[in-house]
XYZ file of N, CA, C and O in Angstrom:
792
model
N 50.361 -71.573 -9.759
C 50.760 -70.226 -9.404
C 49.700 -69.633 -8.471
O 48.534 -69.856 -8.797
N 49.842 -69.165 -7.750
C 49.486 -68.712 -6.451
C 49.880 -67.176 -6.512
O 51.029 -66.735 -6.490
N 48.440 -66.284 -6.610
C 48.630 -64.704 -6.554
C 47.510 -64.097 -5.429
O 46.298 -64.262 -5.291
N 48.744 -63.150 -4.545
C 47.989 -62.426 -3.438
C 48.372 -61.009 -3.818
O 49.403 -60.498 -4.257
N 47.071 -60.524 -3.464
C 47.011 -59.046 -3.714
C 47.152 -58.245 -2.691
O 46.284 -58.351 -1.825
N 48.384 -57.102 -2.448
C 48.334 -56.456 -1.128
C 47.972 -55.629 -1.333
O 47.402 -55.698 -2.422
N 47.882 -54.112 -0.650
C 47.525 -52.766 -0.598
C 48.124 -52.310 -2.080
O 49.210 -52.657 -2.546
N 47.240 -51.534 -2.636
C 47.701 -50.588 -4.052
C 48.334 -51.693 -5.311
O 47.702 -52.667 -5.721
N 49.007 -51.495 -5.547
C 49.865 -52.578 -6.692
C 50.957 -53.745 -6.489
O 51.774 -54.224 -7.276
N 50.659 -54.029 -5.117
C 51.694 -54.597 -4.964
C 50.820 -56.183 -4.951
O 49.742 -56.499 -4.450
N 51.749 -56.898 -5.676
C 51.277 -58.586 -5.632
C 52.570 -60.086 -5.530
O 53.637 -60.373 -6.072
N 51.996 -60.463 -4.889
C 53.148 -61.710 -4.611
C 52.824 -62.503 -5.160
O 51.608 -62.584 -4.984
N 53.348 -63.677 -6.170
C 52.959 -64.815 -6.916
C 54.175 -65.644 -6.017
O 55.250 -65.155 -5.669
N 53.596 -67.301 -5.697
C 53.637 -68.150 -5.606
C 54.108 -69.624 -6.164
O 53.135 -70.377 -6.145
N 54.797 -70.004 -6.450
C 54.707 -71.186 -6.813
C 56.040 -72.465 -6.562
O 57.207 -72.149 -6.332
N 55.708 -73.441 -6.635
C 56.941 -74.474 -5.819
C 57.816 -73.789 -4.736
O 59.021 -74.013 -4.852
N 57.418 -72.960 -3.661
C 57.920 -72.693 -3.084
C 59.130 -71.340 -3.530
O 60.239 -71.123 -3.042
N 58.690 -70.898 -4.185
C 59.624 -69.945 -4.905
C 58.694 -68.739 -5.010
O 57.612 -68.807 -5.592
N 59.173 -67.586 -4.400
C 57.707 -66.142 -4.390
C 58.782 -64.804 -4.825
O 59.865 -64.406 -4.393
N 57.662 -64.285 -6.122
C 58.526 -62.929 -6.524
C 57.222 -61.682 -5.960
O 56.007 -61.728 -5.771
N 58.087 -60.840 -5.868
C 57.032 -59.539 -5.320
C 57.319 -58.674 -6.761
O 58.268 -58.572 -7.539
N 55.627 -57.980 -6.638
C 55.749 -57.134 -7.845
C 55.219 -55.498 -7.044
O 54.196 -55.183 -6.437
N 56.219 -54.894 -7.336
C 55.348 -53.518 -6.733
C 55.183 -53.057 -5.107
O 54.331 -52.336 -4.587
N 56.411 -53.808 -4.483
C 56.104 -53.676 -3.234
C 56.262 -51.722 -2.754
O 57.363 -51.191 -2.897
N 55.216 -51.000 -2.293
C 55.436 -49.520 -2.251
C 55.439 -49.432 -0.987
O 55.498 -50.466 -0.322
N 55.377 -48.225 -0.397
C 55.308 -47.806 1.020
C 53.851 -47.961 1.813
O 53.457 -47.999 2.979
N 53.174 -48.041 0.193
C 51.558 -48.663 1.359
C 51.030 -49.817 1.426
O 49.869 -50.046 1.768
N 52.110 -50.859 1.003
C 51.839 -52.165 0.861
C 52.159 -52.571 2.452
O 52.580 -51.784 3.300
N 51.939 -53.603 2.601
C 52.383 -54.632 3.774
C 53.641 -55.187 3.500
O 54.002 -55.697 2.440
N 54.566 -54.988 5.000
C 56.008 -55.807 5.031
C 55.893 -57.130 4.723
O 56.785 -57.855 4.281
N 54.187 -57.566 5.097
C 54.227 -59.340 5.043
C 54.290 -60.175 3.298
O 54.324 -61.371 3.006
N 54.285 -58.757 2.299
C 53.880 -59.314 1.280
C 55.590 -59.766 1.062
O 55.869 -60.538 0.144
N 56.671 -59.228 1.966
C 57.958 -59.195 0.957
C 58.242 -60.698 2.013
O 59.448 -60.935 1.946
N 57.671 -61.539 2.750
C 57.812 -62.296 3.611
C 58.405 -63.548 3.028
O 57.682 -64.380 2.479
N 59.796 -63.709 3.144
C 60.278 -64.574 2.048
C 60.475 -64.628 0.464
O 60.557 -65.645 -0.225
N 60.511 -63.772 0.196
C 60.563 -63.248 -1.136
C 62.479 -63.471 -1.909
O 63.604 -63.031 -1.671
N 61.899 -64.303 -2.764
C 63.207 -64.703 -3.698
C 63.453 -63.778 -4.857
O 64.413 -64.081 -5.565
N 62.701 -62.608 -5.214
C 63.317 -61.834 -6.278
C 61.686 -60.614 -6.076
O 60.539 -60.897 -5.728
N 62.261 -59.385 -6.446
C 61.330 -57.974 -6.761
C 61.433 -57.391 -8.002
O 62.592 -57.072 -8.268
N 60.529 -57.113 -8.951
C 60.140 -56.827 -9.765
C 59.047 -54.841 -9.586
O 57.884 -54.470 -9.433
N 60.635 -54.118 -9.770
C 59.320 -52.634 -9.744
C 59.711 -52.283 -10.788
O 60.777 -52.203 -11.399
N 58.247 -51.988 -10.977
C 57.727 -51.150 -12.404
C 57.807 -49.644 -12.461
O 57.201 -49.322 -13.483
N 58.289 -48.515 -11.819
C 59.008 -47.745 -11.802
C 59.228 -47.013 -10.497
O 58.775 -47.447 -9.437
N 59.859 -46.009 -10.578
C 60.518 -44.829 -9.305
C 59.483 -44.555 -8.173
O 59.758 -44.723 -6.985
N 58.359 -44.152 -8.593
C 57.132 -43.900 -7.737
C 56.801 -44.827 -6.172
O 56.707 -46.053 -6.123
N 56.651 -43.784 -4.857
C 56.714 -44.226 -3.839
C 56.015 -45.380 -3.686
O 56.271 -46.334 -2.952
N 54.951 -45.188 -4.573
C 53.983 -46.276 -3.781
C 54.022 -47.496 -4.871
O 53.076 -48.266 -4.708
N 54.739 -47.785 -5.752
C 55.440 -48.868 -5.651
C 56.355 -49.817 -5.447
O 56.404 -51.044 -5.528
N 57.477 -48.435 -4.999
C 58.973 -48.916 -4.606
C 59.067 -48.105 -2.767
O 59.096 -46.903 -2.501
N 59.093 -49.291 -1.797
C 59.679 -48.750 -0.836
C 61.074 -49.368 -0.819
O 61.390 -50.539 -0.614
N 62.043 -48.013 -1.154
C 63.485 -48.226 -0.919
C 63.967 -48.618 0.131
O 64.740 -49.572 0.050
N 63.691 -48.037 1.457
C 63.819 -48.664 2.843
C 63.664 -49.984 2.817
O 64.615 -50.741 3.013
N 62.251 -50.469 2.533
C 62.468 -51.880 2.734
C 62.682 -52.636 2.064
O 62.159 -53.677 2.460
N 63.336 -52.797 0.937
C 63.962 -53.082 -0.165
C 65.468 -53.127 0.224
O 66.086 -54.170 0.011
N 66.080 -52.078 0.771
C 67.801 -51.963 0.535
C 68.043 -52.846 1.644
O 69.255 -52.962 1.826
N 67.204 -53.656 2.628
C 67.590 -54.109 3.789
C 67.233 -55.545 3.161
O 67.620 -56.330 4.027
N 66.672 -56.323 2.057
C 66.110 -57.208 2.208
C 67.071 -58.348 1.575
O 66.852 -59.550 1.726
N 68.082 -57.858 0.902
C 68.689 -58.927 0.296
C 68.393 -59.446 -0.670
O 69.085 -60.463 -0.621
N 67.748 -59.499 -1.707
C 67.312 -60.006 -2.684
C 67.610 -59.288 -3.991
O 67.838 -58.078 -3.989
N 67.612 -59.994 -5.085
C 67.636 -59.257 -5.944
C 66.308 -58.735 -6.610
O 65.367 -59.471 -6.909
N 66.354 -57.180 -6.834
C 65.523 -56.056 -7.569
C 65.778 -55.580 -8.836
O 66.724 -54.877 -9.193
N 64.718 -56.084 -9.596
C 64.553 -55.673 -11.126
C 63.810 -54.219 -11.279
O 62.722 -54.052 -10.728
N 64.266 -53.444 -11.842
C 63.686 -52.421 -11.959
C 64.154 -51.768 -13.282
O 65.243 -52.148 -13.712
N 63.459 -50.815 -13.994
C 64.295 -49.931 -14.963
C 65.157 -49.162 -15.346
O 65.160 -47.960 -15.082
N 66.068 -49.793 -16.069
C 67.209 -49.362 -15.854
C 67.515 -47.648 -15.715
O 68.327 -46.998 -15.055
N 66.411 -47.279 -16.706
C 66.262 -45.390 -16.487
C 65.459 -45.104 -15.623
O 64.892 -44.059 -15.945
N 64.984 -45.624 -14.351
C 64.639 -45.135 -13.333
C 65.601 -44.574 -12.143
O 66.618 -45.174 -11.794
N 65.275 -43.675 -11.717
C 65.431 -43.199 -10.435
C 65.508 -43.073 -9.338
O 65.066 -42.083 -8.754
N 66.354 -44.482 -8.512
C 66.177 -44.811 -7.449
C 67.362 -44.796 -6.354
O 68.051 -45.636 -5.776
N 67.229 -43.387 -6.380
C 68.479 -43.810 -4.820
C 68.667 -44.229 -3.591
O 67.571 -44.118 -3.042
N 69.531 -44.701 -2.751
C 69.549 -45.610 -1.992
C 69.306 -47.214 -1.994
O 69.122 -47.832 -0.946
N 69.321 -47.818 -3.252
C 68.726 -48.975 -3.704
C 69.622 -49.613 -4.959
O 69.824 -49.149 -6.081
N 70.061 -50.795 -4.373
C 70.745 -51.070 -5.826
C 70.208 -52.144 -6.543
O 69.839 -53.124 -5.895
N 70.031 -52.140 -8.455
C 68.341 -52.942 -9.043
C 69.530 -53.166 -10.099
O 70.528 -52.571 -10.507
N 68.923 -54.224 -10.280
C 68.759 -55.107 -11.438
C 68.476 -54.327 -12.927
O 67.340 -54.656 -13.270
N 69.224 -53.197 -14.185
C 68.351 -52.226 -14.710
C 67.887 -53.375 -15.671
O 68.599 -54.314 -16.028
N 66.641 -53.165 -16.021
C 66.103 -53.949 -16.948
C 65.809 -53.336 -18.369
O 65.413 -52.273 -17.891
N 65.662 -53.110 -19.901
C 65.201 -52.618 -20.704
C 63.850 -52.894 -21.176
O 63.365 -53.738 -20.423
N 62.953 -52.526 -22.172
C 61.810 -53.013 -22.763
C 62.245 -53.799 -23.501
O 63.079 -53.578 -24.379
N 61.651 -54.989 -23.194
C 62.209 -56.041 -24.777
C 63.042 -57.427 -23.898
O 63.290 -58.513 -24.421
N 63.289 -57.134 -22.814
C 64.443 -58.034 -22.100
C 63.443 -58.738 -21.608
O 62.430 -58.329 -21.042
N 63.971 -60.457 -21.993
C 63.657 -61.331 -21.383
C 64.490 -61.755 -20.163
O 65.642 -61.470 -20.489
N 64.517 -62.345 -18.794
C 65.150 -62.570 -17.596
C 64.395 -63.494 -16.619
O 63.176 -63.467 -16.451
N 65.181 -64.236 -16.053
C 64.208 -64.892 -14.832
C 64.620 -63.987 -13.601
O 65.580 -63.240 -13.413
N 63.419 -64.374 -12.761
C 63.541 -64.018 -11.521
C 62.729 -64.682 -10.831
O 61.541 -64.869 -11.090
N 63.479 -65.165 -9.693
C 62.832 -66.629 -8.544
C 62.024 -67.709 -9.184
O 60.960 -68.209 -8.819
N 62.850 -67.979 -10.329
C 62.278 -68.866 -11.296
C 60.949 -69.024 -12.262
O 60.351 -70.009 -12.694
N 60.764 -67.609 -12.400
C 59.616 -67.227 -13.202
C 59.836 -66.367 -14.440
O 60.165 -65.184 -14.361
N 59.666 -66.926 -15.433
C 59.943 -66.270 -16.738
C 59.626 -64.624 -17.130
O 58.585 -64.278 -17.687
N 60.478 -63.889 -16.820
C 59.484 -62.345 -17.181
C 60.159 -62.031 -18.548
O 61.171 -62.435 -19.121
N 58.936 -60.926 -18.891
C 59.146 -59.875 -20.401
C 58.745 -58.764 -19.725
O 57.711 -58.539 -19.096
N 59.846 -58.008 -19.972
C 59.645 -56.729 -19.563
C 58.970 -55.697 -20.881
O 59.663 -55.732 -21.898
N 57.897 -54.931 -20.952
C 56.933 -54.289 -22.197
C 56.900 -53.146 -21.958
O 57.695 -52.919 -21.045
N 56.403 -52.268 -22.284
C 56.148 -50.726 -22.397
C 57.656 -50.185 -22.589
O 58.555 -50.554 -23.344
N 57.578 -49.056 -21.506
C 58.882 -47.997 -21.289
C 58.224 -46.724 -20.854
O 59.016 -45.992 -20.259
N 57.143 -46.292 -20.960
C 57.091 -45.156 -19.712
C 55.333 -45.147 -18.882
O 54.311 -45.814 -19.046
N 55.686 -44.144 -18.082
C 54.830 -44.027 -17.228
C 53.474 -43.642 -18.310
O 53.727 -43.361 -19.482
N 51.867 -43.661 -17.746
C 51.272 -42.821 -18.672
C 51.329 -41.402 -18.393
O 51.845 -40.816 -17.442
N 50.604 -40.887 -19.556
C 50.908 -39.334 -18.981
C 49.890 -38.785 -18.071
O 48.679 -39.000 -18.113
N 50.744 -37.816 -16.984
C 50.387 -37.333 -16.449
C 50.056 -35.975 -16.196
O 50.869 -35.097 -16.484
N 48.561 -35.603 -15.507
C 48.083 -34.217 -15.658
C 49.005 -32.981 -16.068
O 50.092 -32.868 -15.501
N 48.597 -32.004 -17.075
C 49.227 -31.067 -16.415
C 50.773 -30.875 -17.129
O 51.359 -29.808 -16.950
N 51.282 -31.744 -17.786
C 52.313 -32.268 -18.376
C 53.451 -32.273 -17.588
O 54.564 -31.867 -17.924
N 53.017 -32.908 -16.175
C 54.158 -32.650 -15.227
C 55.501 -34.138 -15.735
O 54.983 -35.024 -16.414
N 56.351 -34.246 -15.557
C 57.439 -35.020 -16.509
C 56.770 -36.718 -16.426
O 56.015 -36.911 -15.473
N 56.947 -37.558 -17.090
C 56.700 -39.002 -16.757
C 58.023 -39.647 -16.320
O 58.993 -39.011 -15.909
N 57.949 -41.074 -16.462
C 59.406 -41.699 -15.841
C 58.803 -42.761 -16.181
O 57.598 -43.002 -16.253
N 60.244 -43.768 -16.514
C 60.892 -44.910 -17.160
C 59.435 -45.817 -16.949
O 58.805 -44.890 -16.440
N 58.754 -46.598 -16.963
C 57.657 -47.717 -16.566
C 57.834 -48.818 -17.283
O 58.135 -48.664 -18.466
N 57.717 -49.934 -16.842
C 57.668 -51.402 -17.807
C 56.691 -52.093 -17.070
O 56.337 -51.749 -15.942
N 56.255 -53.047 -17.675
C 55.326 -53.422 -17.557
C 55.636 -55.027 -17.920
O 55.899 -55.326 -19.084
N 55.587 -56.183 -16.730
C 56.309 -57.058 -16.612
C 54.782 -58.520 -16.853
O 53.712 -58.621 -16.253
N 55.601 -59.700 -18.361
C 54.757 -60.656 -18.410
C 55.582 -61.608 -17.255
O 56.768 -61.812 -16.997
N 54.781 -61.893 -16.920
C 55.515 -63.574 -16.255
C 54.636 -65.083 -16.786
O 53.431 -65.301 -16.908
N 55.772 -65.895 -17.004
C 55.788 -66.783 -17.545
C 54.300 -67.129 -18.690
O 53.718 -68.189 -18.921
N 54.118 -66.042 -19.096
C 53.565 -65.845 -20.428
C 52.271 -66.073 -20.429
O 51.526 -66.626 -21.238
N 52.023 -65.294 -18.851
C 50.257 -65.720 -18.638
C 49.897 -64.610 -18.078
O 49.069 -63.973 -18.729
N 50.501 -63.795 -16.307
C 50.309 -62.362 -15.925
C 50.965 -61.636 -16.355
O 52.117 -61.840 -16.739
N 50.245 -60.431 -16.388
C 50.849 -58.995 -16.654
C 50.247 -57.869 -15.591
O 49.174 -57.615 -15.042
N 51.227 -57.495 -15.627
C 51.559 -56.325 -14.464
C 52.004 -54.846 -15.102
O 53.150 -54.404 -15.020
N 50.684 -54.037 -15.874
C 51.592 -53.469 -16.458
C 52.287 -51.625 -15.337
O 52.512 -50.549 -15.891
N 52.416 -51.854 -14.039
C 52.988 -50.764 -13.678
C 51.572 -49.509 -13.611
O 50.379 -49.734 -13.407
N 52.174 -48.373 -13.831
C 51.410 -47.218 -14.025
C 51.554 -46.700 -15.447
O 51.936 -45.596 -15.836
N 51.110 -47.887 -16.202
C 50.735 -47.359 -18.090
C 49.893 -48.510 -18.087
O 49.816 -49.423 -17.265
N 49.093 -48.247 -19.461
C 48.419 -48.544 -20.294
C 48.741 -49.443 -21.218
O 47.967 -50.154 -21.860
N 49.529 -49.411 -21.254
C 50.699 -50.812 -22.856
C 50.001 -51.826 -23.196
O 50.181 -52.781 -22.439
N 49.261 -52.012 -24.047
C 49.070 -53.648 -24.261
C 50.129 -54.468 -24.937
O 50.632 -54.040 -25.976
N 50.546 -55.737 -24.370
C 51.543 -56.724 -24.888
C 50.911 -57.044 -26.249
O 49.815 -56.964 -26.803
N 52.412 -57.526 -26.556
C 51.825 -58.405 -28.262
C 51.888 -59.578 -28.120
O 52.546 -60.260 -28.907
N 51.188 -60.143 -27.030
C 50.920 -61.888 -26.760
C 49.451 -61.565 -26.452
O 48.907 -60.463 -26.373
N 48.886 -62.936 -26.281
C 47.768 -63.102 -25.534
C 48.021 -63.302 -23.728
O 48.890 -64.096 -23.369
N 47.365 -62.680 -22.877
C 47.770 -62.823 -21.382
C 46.348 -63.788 -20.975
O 45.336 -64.076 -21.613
N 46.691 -64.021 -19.988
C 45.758 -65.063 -19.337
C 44.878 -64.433 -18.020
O 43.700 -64.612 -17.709
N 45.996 -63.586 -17.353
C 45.404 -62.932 -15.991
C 46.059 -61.535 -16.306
O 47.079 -61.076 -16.820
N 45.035 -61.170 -15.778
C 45.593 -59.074 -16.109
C 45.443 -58.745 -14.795
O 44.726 -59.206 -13.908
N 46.499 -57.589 -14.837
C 46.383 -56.959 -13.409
C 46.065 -55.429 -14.026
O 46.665 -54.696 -14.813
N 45.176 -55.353 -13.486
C 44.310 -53.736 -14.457
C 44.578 -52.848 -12.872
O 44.371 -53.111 -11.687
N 45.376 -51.226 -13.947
C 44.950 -50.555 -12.633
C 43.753 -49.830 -12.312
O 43.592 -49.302 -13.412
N 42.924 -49.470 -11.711
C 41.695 -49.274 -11.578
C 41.436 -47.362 -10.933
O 40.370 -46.796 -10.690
N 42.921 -46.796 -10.823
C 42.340 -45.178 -10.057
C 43.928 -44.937 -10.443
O 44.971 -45.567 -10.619
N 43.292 -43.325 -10.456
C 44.739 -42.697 -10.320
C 44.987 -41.205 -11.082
O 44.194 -41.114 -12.018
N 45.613 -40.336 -10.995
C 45.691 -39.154 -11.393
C 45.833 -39.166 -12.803
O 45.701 -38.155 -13.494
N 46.067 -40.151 -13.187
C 46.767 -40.230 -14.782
C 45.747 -41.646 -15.300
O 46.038 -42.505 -16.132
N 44.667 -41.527 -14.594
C 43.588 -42.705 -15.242
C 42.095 -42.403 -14.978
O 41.661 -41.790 -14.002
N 41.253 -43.014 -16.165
C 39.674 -42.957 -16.001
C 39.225 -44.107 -16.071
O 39.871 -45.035 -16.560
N 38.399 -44.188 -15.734
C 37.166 -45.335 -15.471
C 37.462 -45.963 -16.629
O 38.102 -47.014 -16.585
N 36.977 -45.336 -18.037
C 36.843 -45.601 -19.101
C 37.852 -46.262 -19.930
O 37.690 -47.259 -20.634
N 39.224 -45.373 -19.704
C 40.669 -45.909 -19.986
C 40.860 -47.271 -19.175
O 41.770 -48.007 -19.556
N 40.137 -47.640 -18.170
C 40.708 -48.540 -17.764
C 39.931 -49.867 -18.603
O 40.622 -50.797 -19.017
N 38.554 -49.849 -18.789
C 37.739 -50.735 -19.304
C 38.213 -51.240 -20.626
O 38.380 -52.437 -20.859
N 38.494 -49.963 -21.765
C 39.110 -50.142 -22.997
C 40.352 -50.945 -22.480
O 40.533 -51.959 -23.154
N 41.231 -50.775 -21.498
C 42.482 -51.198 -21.591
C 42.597 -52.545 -21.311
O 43.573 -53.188 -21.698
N 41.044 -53.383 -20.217
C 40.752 -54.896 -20.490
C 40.618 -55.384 -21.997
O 41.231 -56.225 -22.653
N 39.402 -54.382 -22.327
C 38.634 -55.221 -23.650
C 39.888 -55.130 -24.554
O 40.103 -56.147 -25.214
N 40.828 -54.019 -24.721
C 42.226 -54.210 -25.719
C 43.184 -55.819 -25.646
O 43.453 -56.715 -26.445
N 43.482 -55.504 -24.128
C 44.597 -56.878 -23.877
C 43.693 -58.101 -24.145
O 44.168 -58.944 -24.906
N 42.342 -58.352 -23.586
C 41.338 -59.397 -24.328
C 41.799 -60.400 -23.188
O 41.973 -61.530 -23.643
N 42.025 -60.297 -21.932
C 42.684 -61.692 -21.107
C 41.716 -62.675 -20.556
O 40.607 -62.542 -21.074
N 41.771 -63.424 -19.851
C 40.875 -64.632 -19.497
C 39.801 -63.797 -18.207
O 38.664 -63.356 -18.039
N 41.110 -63.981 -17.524
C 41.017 -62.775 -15.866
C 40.961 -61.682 -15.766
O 41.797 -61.322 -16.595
N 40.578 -60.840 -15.346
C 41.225 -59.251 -14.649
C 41.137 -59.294 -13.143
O 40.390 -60.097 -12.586
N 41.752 -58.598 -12.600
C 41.737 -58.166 -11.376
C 42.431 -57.161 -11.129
O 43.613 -57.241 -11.463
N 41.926 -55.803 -10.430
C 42.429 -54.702 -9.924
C 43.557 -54.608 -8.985
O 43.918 -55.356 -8.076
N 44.173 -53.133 -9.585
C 45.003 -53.193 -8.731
C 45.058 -51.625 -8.732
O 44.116 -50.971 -9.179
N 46.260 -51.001 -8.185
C 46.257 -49.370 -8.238
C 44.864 -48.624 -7.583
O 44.205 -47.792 -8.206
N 44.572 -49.061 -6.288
C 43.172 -48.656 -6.047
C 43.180 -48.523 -4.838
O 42.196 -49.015 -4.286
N 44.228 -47.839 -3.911
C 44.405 -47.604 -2.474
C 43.997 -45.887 -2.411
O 43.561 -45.381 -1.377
N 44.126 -45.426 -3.157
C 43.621 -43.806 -3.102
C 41.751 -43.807 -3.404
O 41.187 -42.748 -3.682
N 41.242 -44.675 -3.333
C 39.689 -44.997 -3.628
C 38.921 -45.242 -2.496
O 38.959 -46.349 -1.959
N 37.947 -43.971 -1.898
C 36.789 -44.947 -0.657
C 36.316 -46.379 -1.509
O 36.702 -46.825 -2.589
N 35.508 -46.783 -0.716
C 34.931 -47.842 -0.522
C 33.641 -47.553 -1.364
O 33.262 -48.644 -1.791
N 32.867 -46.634 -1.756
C 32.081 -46.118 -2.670
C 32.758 -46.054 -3.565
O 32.398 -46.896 -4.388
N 33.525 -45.542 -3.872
C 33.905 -45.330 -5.548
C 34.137 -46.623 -6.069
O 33.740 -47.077 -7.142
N 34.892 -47.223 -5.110
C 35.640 -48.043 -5.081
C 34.553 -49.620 -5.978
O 35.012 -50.465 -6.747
N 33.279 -49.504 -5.537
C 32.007 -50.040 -5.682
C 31.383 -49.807 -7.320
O 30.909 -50.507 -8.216
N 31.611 -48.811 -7.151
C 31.365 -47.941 -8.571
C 32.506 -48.645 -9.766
O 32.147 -49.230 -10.788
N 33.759 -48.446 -9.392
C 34.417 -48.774 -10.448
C 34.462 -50.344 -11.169
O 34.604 -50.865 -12.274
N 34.194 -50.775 -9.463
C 34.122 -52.918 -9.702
C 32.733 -52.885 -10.999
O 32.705 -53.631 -11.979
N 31.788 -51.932 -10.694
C 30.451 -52.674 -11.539
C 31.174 -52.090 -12.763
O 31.691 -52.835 -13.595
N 31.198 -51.016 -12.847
C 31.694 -50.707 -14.551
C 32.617 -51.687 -14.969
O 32.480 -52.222 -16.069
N 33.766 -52.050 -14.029
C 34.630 -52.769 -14.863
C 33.818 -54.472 -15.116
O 34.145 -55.047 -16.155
N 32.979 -55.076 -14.332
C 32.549 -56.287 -14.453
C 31.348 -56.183 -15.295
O 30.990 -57.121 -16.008
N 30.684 -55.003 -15.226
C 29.609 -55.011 -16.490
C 29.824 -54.765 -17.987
O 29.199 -55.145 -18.978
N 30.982 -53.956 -17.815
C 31.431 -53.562 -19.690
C 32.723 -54.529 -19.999
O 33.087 -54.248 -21.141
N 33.518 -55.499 -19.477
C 34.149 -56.120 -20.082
C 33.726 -57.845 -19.597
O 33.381 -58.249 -18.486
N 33.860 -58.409 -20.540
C 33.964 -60.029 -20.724
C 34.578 -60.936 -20.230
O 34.342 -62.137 -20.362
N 35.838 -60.186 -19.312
C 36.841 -61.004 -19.270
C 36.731 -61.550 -17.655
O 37.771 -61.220 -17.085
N 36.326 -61.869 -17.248
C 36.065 -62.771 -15.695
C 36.545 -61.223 -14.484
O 37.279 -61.438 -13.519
N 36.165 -60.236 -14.683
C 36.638 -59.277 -13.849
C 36.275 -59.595 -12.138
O 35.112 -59.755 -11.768
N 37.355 -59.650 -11.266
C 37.036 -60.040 -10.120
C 38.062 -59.405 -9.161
O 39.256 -59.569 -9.413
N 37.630 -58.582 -7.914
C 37.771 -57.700 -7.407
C 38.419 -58.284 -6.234
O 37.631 -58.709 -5.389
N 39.973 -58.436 -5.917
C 40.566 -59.279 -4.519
C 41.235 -57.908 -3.450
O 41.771 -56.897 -3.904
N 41.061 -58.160 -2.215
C 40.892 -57.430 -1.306
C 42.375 -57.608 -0.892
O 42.855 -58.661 -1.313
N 43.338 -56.718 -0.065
C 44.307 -57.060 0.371
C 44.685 -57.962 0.981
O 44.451 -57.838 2.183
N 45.442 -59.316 0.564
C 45.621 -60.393 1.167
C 44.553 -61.557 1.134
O 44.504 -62.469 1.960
N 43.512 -61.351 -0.187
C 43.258 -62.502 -0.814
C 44.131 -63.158 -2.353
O 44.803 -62.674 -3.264
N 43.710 -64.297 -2.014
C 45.118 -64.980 -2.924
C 43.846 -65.879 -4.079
O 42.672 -66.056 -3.756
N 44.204 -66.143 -4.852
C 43.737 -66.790 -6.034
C 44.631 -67.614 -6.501
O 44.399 -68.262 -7.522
């Protein structure tokens, strides 16, 4: 399996020639959807779902079924549903967004295993009730801290981490958050730049 990380949350996995996109938003790169056999969004929010380039692409889109997406027709998925897509085993986990400042409303979120090793959990916090292998941790955001994010490695307990949710971050903070997260958790924390692949 073969994983590239684009702008903000969006990631393409790899393998036998078969590529699912997770999270493709409006500040990702067109190149991540470049051949892409199935999409996987974790909820309504721009900057993980660009509808534009989505409703043109042909493929099939998994998304939640109580999300909010017009102009776009998805795949609705529930929490709890197992499904393939481009031949990769997903579990769809959680069910909503975390909360956000202010108590402005949340919306539908899942948080997707594939083939029982990454997790992607969207814009929440959820830990699965498996063991994961590679975590995709989000690392910034109006509805996240430094701290929440560290607990939310050392909780899931995975092999890997690597950031994601971190396009609203200079390059200083950005510095700041890599050492906290690689000094207070155990788990191989390693920091991939848009369009490095692992």
């Amino acid at each position: 399996m073969v994983i590239t990380k684009y702008t903000h949350a969006c990631v393409r996995i790899e393998r036998g020639g078969r590529v699912l996109v997770i999270d493709p938003g409006t500040w990702s790169e067109p190149a991540a959807l470049a051949g892409a056999d199935a999409v996987l969004v974790t909820h309504e929010h721009a900057d993980h779902v660009d509808v534009l380039r989505l409703a043109g692409l042909g493929v099939p889109v998994h998304a939640p079924a109580d999300a909010e997406i017009p102009g776009l027709e998805v795949n609705g998925v529930y929490p709890g549903t197992e499904f393939t897509a481009a031949g990769f085993r997903i579990r769809a986990v959680g069910g909503r967004h975390a909360f956000i400042y202010g108590g402005q409303p949340d919306c539908a979120n899942l948080g997707y295993v594939i083939d029982d090793a990454l997790y992607h959990p969207g814009d929440s916090l959820h830990v699965p009730e498996q063991e994961i292998e590679t975590l995709l941790v989000p690392v910034h955001g109006s509805w996240l801290k430094t701290v929440e994010a560290i607990d939310f490695v050392k909780a899931v307990g995975p092999q890997r981490a690597f950031a994601i949710h971190d396009a609203q971050i200079n390059e200083r903070g950005l510095a700041g958050v890599n050492g906290w997260l690689a000094e207070e958790t155990d788990h191989g924390y390693r920091y991939l730049r848009p369009g490095e692949s692992l």
